[in-house]
Coordinates of C-alpha atoms and ligand atoms in Angstrom, one line a residue:
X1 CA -16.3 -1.0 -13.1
X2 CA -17.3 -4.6 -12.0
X3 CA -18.9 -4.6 -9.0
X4 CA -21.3 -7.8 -8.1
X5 CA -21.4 -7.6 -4.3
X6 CA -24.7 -6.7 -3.1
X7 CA -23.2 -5.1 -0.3
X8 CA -21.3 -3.3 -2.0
X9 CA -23.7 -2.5 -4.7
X10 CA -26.2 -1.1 -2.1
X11 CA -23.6 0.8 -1.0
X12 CA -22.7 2.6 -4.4
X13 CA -26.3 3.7 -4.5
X14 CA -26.4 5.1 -1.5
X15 CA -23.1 6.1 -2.1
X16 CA -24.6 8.3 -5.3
X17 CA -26.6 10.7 -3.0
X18 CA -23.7 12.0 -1.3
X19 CA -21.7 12.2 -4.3
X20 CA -24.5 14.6 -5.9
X21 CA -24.6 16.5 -2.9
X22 CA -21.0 17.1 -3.4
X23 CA -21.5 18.1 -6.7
X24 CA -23.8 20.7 -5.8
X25 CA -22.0 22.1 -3.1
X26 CA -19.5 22.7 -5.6
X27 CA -21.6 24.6 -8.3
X28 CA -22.0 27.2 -5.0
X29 CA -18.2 27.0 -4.6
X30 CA -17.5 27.9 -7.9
X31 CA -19.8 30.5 -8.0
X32 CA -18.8 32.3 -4.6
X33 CA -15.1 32.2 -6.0
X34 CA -16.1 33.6 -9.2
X35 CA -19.2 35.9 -9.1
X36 CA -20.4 36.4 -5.9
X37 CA -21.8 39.9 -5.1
X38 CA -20.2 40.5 -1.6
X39 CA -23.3 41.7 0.3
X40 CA -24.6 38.0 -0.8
X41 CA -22.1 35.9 1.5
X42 CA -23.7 35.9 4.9
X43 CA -26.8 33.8 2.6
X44 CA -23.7 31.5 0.8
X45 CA -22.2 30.9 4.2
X46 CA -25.5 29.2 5.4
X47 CA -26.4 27.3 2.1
X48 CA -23.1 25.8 1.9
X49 CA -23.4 25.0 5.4
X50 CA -27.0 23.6 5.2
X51 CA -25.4 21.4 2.0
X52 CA -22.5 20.2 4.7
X53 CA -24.9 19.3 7.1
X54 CA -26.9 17.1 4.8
X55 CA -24.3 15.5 3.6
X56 CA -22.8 14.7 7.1
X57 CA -26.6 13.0 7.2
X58 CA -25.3 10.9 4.8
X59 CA -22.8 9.6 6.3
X60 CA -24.2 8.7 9.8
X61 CA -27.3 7.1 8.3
X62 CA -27.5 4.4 10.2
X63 CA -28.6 1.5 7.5
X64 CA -25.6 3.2 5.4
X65 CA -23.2 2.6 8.8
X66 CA -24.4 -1.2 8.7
X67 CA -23.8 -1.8 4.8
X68 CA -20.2 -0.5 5.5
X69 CA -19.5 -2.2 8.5
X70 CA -20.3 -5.6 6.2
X71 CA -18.6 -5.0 3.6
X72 CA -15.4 -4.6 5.9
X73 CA -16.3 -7.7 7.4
X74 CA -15.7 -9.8 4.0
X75 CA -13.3 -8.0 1.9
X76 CA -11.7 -11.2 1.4
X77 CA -15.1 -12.1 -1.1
X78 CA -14.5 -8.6 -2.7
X79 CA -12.7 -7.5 -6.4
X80 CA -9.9 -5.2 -6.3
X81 CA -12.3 -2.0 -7.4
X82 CA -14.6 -3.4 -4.8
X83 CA -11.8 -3.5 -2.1
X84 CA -10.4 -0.1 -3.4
X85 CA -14.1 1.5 -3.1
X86 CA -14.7 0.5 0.3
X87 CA -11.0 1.5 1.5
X88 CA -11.9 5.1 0.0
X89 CA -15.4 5.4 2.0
X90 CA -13.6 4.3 4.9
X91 CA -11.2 6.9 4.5
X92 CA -13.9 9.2 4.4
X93 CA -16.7 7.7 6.5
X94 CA -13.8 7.9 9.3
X95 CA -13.8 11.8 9.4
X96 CA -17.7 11.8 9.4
X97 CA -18.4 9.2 11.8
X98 CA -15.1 11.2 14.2
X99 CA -15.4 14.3 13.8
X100 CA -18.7 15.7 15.2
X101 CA -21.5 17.2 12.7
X102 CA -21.6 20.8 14.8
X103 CA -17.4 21.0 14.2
X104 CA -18.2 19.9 10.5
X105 CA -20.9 22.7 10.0
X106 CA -19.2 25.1 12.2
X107 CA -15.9 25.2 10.1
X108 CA -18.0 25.0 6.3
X109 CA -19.6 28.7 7.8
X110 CA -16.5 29.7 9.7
X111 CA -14.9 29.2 6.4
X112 CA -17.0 31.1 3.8
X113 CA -17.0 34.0 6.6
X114 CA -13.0 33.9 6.4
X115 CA -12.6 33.4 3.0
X116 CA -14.5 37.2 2.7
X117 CA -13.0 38.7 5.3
X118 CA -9.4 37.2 4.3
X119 CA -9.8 38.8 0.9
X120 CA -11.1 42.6 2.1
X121 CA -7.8 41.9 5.0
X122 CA -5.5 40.9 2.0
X123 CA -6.8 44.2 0.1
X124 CA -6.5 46.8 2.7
X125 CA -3.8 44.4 4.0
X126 CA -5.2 44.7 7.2
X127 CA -4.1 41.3 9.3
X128 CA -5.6 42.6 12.6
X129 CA -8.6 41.9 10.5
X130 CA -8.0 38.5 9.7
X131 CA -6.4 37.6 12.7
X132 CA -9.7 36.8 14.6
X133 CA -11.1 34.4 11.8
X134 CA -7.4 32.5 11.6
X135 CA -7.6 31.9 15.0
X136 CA -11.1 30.1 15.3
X137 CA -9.9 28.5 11.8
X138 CA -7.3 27.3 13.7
X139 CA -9.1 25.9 16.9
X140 CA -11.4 24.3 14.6
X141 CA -8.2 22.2 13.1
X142 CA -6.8 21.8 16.5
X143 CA -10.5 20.1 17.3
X144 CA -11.0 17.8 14.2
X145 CA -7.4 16.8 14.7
X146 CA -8.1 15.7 18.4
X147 CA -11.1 14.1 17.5
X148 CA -9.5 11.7 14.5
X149 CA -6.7 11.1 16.5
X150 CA -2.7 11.0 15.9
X151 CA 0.1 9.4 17.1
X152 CA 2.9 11.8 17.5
X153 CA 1.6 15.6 16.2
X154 CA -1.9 17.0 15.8
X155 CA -0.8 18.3 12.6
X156 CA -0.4 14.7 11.2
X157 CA -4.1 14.1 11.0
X158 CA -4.8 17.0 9.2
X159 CA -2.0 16.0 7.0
X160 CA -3.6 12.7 6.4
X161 CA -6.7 14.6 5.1
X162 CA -4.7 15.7 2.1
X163 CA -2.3 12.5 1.4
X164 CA -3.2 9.4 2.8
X165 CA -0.9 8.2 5.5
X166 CA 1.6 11.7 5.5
X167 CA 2.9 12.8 8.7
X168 CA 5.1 15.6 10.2
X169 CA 8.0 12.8 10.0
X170 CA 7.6 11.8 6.8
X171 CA 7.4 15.3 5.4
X172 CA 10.4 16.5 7.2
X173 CA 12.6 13.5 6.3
X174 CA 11.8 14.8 2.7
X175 CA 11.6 18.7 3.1
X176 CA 15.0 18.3 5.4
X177 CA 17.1 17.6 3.0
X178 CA 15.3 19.0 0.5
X179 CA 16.0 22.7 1.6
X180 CA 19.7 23.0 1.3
X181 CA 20.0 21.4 -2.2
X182 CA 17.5 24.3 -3.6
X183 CA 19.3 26.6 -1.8
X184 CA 22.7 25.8 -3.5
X185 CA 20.8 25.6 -6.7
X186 CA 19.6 28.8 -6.3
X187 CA 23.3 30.3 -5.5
X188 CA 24.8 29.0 -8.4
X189 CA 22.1 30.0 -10.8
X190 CA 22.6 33.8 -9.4
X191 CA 26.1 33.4 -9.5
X192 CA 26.1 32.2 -13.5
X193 CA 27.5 34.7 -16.2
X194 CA 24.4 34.5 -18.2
X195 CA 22.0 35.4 -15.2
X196 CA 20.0 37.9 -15.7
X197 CA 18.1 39.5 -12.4
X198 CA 15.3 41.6 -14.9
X199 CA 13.9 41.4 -18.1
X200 CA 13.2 44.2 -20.1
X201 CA 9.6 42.1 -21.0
X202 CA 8.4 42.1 -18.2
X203 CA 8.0 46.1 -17.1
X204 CA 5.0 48.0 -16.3
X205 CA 5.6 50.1 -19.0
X206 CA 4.4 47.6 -21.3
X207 CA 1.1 47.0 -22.0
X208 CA 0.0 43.1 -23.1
X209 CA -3.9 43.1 -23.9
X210 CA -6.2 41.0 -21.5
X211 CA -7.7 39.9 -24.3
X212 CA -4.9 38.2 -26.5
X213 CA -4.0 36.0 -23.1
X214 CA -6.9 35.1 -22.7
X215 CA -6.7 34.0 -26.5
X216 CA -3.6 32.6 -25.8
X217 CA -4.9 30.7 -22.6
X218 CA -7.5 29.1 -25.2
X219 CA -4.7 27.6 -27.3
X220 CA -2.8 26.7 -24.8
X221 CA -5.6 24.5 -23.1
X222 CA -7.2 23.1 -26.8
X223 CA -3.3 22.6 -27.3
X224 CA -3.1 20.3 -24.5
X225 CA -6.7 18.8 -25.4
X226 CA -8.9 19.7 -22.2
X227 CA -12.2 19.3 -23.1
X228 CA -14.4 22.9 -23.5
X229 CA -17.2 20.4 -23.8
X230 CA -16.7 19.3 -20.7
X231 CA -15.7 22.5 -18.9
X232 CA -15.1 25.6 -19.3
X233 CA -12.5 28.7 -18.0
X234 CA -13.4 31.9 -15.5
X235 CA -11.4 34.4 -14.0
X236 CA -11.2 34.7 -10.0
X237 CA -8.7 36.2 -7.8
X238 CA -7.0 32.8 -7.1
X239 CA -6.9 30.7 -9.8
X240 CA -8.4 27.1 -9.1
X241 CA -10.1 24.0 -10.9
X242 CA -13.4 22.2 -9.9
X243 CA -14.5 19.3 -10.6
X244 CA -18.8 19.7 -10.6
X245 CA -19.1 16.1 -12.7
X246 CA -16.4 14.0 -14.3
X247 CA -18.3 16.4 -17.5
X248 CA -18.4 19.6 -15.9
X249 CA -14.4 20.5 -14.9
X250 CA -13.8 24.3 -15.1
X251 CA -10.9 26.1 -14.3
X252 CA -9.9 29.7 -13.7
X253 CA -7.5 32.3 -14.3
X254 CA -6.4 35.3 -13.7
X255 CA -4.7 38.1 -16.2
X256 CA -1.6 41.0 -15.3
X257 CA -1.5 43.6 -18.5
X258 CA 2.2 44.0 -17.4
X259 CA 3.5 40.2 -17.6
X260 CA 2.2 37.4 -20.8
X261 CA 3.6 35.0 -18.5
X262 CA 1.2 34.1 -15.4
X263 CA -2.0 34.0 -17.6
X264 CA 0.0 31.1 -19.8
X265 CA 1.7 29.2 -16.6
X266 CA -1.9 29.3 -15.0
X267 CA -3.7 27.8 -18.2
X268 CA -0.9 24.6 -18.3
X269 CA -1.7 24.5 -14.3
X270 CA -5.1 24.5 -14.2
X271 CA -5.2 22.5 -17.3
X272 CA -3.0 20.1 -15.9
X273 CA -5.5 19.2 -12.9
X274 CA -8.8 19.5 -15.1
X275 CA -6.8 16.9 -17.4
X276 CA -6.6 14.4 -14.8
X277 CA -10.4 14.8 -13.7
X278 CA -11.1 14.6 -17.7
X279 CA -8.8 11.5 -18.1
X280 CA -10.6 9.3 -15.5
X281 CA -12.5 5.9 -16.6
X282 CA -16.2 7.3 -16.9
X283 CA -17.1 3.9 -15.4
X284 CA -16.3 5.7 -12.0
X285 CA -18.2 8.7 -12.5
X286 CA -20.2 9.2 -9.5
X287 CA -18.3 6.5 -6.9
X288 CA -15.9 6.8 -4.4
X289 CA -13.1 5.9 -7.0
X290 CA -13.7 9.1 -9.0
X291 CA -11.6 12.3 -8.4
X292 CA -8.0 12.3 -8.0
X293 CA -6.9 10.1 -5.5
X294 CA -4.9 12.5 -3.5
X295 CA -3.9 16.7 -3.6
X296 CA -0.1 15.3 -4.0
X297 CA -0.9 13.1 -6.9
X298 CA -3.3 16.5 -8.1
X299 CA -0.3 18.3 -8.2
X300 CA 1.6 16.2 -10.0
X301 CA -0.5 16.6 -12.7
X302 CA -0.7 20.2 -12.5
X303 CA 3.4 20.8 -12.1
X304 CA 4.0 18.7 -15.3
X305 CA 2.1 20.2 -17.2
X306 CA 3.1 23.5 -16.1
X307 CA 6.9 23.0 -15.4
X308 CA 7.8 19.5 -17.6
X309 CA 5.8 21.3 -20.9
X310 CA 5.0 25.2 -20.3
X311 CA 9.0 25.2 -19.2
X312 CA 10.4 23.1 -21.3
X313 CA 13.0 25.2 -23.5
X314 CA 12.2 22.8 -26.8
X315 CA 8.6 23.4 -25.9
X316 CA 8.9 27.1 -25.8
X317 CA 11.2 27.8 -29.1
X318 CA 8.0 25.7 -30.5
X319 CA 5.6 28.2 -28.7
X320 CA 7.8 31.5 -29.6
X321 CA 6.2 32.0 -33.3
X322 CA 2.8 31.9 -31.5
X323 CA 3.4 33.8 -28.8
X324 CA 5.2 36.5 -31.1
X325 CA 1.8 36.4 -33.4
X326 CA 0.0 37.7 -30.2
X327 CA 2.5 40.1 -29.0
X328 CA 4.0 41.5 -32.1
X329 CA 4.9 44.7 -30.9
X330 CA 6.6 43.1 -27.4
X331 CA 7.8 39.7 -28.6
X332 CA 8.3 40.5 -32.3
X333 CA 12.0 40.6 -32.4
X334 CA 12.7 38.2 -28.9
X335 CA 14.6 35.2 -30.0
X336 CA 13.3 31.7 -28.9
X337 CA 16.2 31.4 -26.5
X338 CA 15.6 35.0 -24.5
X339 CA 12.2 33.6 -24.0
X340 CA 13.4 30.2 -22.7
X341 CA 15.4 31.8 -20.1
X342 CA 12.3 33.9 -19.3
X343 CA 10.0 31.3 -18.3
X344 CA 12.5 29.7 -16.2
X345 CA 13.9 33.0 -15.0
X346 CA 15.0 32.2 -11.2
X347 CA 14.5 34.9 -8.2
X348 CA 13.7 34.9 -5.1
X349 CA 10.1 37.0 -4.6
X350 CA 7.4 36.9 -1.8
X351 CA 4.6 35.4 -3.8
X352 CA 4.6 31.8 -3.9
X353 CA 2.0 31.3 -6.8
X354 CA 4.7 33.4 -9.0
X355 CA 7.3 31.5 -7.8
X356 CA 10.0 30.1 -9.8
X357 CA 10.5 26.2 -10.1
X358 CA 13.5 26.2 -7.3
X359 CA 12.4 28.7 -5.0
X360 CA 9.2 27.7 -4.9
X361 CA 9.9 24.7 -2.5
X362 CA 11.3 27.2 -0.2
X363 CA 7.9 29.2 -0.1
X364 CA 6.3 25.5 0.7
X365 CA 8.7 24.3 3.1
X366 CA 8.3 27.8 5.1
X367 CA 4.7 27.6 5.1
X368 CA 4.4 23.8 6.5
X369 CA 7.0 24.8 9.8
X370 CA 4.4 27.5 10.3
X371 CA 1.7 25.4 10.1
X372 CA 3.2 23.0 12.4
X373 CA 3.8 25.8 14.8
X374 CA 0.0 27.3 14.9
X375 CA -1.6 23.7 15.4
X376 CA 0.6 22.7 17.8
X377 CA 0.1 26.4 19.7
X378 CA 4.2 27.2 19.4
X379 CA 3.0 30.3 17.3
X380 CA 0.3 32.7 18.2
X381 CA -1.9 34.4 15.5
X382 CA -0.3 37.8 16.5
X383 CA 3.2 36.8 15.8
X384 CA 2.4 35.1 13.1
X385 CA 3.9 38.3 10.6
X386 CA 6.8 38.6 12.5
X387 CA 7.2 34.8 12.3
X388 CA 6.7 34.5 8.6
X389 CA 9.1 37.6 7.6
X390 CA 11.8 35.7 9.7
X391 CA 11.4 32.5 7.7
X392 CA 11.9 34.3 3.8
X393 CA 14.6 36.1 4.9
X394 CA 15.8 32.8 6.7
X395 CA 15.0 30.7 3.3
X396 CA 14.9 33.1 0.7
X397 CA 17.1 35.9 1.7
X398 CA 14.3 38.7 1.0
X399 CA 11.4 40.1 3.3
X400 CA 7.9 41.0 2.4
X401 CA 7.5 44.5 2.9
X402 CA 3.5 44.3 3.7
X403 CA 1.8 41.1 5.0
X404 CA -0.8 41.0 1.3
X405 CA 2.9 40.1 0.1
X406 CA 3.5 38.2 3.3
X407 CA 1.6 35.9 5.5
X408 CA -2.3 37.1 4.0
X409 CA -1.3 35.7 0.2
X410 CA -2.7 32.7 0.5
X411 CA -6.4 31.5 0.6
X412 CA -5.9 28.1 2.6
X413 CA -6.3 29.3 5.9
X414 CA -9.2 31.0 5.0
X415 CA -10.6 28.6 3.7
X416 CA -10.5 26.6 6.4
X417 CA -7.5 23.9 5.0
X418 CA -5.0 23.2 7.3
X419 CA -1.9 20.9 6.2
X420 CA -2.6 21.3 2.3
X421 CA 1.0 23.2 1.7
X422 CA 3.0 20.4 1.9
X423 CA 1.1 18.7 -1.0
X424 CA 2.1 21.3 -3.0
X425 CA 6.0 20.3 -3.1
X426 CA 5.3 16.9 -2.8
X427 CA 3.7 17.1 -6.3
X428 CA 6.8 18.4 -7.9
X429 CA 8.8 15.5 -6.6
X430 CA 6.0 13.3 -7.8
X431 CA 6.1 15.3 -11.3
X432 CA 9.6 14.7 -11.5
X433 CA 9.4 10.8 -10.8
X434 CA 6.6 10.3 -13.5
X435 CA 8.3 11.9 -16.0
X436 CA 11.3 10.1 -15.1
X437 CA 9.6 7.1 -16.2
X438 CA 8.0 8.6 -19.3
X439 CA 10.9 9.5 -20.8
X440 CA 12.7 6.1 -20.6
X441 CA 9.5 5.1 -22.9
X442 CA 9.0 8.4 -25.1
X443 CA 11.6 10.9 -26.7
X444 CA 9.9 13.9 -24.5
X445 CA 12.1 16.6 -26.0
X446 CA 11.7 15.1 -29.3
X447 CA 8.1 15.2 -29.2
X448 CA 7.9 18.9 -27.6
X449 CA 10.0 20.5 -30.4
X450 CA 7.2 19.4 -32.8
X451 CA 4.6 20.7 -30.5
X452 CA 3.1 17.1 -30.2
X453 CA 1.7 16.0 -26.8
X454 CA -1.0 13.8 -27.4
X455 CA 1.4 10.9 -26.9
X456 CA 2.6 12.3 -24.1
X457 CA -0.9 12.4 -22.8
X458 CA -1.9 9.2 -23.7
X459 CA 1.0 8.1 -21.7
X460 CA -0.6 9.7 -18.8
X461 CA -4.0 8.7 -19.3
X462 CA -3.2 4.6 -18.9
X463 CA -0.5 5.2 -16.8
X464 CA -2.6 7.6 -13.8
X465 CA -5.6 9.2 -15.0
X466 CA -7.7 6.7 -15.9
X467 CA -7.2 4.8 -12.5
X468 CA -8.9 8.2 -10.4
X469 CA -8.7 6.6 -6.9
X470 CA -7.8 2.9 -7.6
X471 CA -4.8 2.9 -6.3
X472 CA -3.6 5.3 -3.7
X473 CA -0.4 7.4 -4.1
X474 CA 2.3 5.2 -2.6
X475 CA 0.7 2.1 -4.7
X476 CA 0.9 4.2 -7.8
X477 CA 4.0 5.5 -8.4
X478 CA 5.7 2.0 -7.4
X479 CA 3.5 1.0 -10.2
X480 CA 4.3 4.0 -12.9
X481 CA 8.0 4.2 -11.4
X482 CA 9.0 1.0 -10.2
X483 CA 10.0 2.7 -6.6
X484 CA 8.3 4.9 -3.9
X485 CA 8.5 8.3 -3.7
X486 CA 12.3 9.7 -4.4
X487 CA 13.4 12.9 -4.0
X488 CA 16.1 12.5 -5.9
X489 CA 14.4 12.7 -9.7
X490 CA 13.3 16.2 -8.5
X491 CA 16.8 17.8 -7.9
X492 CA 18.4 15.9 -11.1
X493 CA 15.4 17.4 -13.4
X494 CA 16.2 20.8 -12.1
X495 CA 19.9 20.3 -12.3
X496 CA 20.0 19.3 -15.9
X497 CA 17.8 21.7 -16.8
X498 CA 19.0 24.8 -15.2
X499 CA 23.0 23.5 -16.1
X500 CA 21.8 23.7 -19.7
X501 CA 20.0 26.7 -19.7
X502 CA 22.3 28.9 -17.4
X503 CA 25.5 27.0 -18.6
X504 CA 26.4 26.0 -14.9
Ligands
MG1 MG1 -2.6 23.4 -8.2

C-alpha cells in the first residue's frame, strides 16, 4: 500500500488503535460464542461494552476529527488506496460521529444480554422470553436509524450498515421478482419423475460419528487451502467466522450424528468467508482497507464455495470415494449420482441455515418484509409468531410447528443486527455473477472432476480477495463482471443445474 500523504499517514496510525481495539473485542466475541460459562455473561456484557465505548473514543477524538476533515478537503492530491481509505473511515466515522456513544454502548450490552437470553428462549422455546429483549433491540435500531438519517424508510439506514448504498427499493426491485421465479423452480423440481422427497441417508436411525466429520471438515477446509496456520476451527451453536487479524481467522461448526451433510456444507461456508479474509493483500493488514468490503460481497464468497463447489455434481462424484472411506458402513454402496442428488436435495423446511439452494431465498426474502415491518412499527413483537408462520406458509407452503423452528432460529436480532438478511441473498446473486465470469476464463467443471481448485482460487484471489475494501461492491463486480449486479446469472445457474440433475 502506497500512501505518502501526511494526512493521511497520520491518520493510518491513529487509525491502528482502533483497529486493535477491534481486534480485541473480537477475541471476547469469539470466546462468548464458543466457551462461555453462562453464569459469566453479565461480566462479558460489560467488557465488551467498556471495549465499545473506548473505541467510540476513538472516533470522536477530536485531533482524529480534524485529520479527517483534511484529508476530505484535498482528495483531489490523494492516490486511489488513499481516496479508497478515507471513503471507508468516512463510512464509518459517520455512524460514530451520528449516532450517540450512550446508544452505541447501550446496544453492545443490550446485545450480549439478548444474545443469552435468545438462546435459553430458543431452548425452552419460550418467545415471551425473548420478546422483551427484541423489543429494546428493536427501539435501539429505530434510534440509530433516526439519528443517521434516511430518505424514504428507517430501515434503509440500517441497510446501508451492511451494503453500502442498499435500500428498501433497491432490495425489493430485486427480491420482487425474484420470489416467483424460485417459486416455479421449486414446483417443477417437486413435480419431476426423479424427485425424491426423503433419503434413506439421512434418518435418525443412523448413526455418523462426530468424529469422522469433523475429519472430514479438516479435508474439506486443507482441500480448499485455508490456512490452519492462520486460524483455526471450533464448534458453537451457530456456526460463524472471525476475523481477530488478517493471521488469526477461525471458523466454527457444528456436527448432527443423524445427517454427514451440514458439518461438510458448513466447512465449504465458513471456509469460504475465512478464504476471503486469508486472500487479502497483507499490505492492508490493520487499515481501513482490510476485511471484506461488504456482508453481500462476504457472502459471495461463502455461497460459492458452498453451492458453486460443495454442490457441484462433478465436484461430488470427485468427493464420493472420500466420503465413502469415512462412512463405509452408510455410504459404502451409494453411487456418486444418489449422493449428487443428495446435496442438492430440494424441500421446503423451516430452518433457513439447512435450507436448500432455491428455497433458501424464500427464507431471506420472508425475513427482510418482517424486518421492514418491526422498524417501521407495522408489526409488534407479540404478533410477530403469528406474522412469521403466515409468511412460510405464504412462501414456502409449510408452517413451523414451534417458534425455535420459527421466528427464535436466528441469532441476528439478538445480536443486535438489524437489516443483515437481505445480504444473505444478495450474496448468492453475486456468487452467481462471479462465477459467471470465471467460467468464461476457466473450464470450472473440468477442473472440479479432478478435485483441482487452486486455479480456481487463484482466480479469486486477483480477481476479489486481494482488493479487501478497495473497491466497494457496485465498483467490483462491474470490474470482475463487466455489469452491475444481475439477477439474472442467479436463476440461469440454478436452472441449468437443477434441469440436469432432476431431468426438467
Ligand atoms: Mg455466511
Amino acid at each position: 500500500m502506497k500512501v505518502t500523504n501526511p494526512t493521511v499517514k497520520k491518520l493510518l496510525e491513529k487509525y491502528r488503535e482502533i483497529s486493535l481495539l477491534g481486534n480485541i473485542s473480537a477475541v471476547l466475541d469469539w470466546d462468548l460464542n464458543v466457551n462461555l460459562p453462562p453464569k459469566a455473561s453479565q461480566a462479558r456484557s460489560e467488557q465488551s461494552a467498556y471495549l465499545t465505548s473506548l473505541i467510540t473514543d476513538k472516533w470522536l477524538n477530536p485531533e482524529f476529527k480534524s485529520l479527517l476533515e483534511q484529508a476530505n478537503s484535498h482528495l483531489d492530491l490523494l492516490n486511489e488506496e488513499e481516496v479508497s481509505t478515507i471513503r471507508s473511515l468516512n463510512r464509518s466515522a459517520r455512524f460514530y460521529h451520528k449516532v450517540p456513544k450512550e446508544v452505541i454502548v447501550e446496544l453492545t450490552k443490550t446485545s450480549s444480554e439478548s444474545l443469552i437470553a435468545w438462546q435459553k428462549a430458543r431452548k425452552e422455546n419460550k418467545f415471551k422470553d425473548f420478546a422483551p429483549f427484541l423489543k429494546r433491540i428493536i427501539k435501539l435500531n429505530q434510534l440509530i436509524a433516526q439519528h443517521l438519517g434516511y430518505k424514504d424508510n428507517p430501515y434503509d439506514a440500517l441497510l446501508d450498515m451492511f451494503e453500502q448504498g442498499l435500500t428498501v427499493k433497491k432490495v425489493r426491485s430485486i427480491f420482487v421478482p425474484l420470489q416467483p421465479k424460485l417459486t416455479n423452480l421449486l414446483m417443477k423440481i417437486k413435480r419431476s419423475k426423479q424427485y425424491l422427497p426423503e433419503s434413506n441417508l439421512v434418518d435418525e436411525q443412523l448413526n455418523y460419528s462426530v468424529d469422522h466429520q469433523k475429519q472430514v471438515a479438516l479435508f474439506a477446509l486443507k482441500k480448499i487451502n485455508y490456512d490452519f496456520e492462520a486460524g483455526r476451527i471450533d464448534t458453537s451453536a451457530h456456526p460463524f467466522t472471525i476475523e481477530l487479524d488478517a493471521n488469526d481467522v477461525r471458523i466454527t461448526s457444528r456436527y448432527k450424528t443423524n445427517d454427514f451433510r451440514e458439518s461438510f456444507t458448513i466447512a465449504m461456508h465458513e471456509g469460504g468467508h475465512a478464504l476471503y479474509e486469508q486472500g487479502i493483500s497483507p499490505e492492508y493488514s490493520g487499515t481501513p482497507l482490510s476485511g471484506g468490503v461488504s456482508f453481500s460481497i462476504h457472502e459471495s464468497q461463502s455461497r460459492f464455495w458452498e453451492n458453486h463447489i460443495g454442490r457441484n455434481p462433478e465436484f461430488i462424484n470427485w468427493l464420493t470415494p472420500t466420503l465413502q472411506a469415512f462412512y463405509p458402513e452408510q455410504l459404502g454402496q451409494v453411487s456418486g449420482d444418489k449422493l449428487i442428488k443428495l446435496f442438492n436435495h430440494v424441500k421446503p423446511s423451516c430452518i433457513r441455515v439447512e435450507a436448500d439452494e432455491i428455497t433458501y431465498g424464500l427464507h431471506i426474502i420472508l425475513r427482510f418484509e418482517i424486518e421492514d415491518e418491526l422498524i417501521n412499527g407495522r408489526l409488534k413483537v407479540e404478533n410477530l409468531p403469528k406474522a412469521w408462520n403466515a409468511k412460510m406458509k405464504k412462501y414456502l407452503g409449510i408452517e413451523p410447528k414451534t417458534d425455535n423452528q420459527g421466528c427464535l432460529q436466528d441469532v441476528h436480532w439478538a445480536h443486535g443486527s438489524f437489516g443483515y438478511f437481505p445480504s444473505y441473498l444478495l450474496g448468492n446473486l453475486y456468487a452467481a455473477q462471479f462465477c459467471n465470469a470465471l467460467e468464461k476464463e476457466i473450464n470450472v467443471e473440468e477442473l472440479l472432476s479432478r478435485g483441482e481448485l487452486g486455479t480456481i482460487l487463484s482466480w479469486l484471489r486477483t480477481n476479489i480477495h486481494q482488493h479487501g475494501s478497495l473497491y466497494w461492491p457496485d465498483e467490483l463486480v462491474k470490474r470482475v463482471t463487466g455489469e452491475k449486479l444481475n439477477p439474472k446469472y442467479f436463476i440461469k445457474y440454478l436452472k441449468e443445474k437443477y434441469s440436469r440433475i432432476y431431468s426438467l
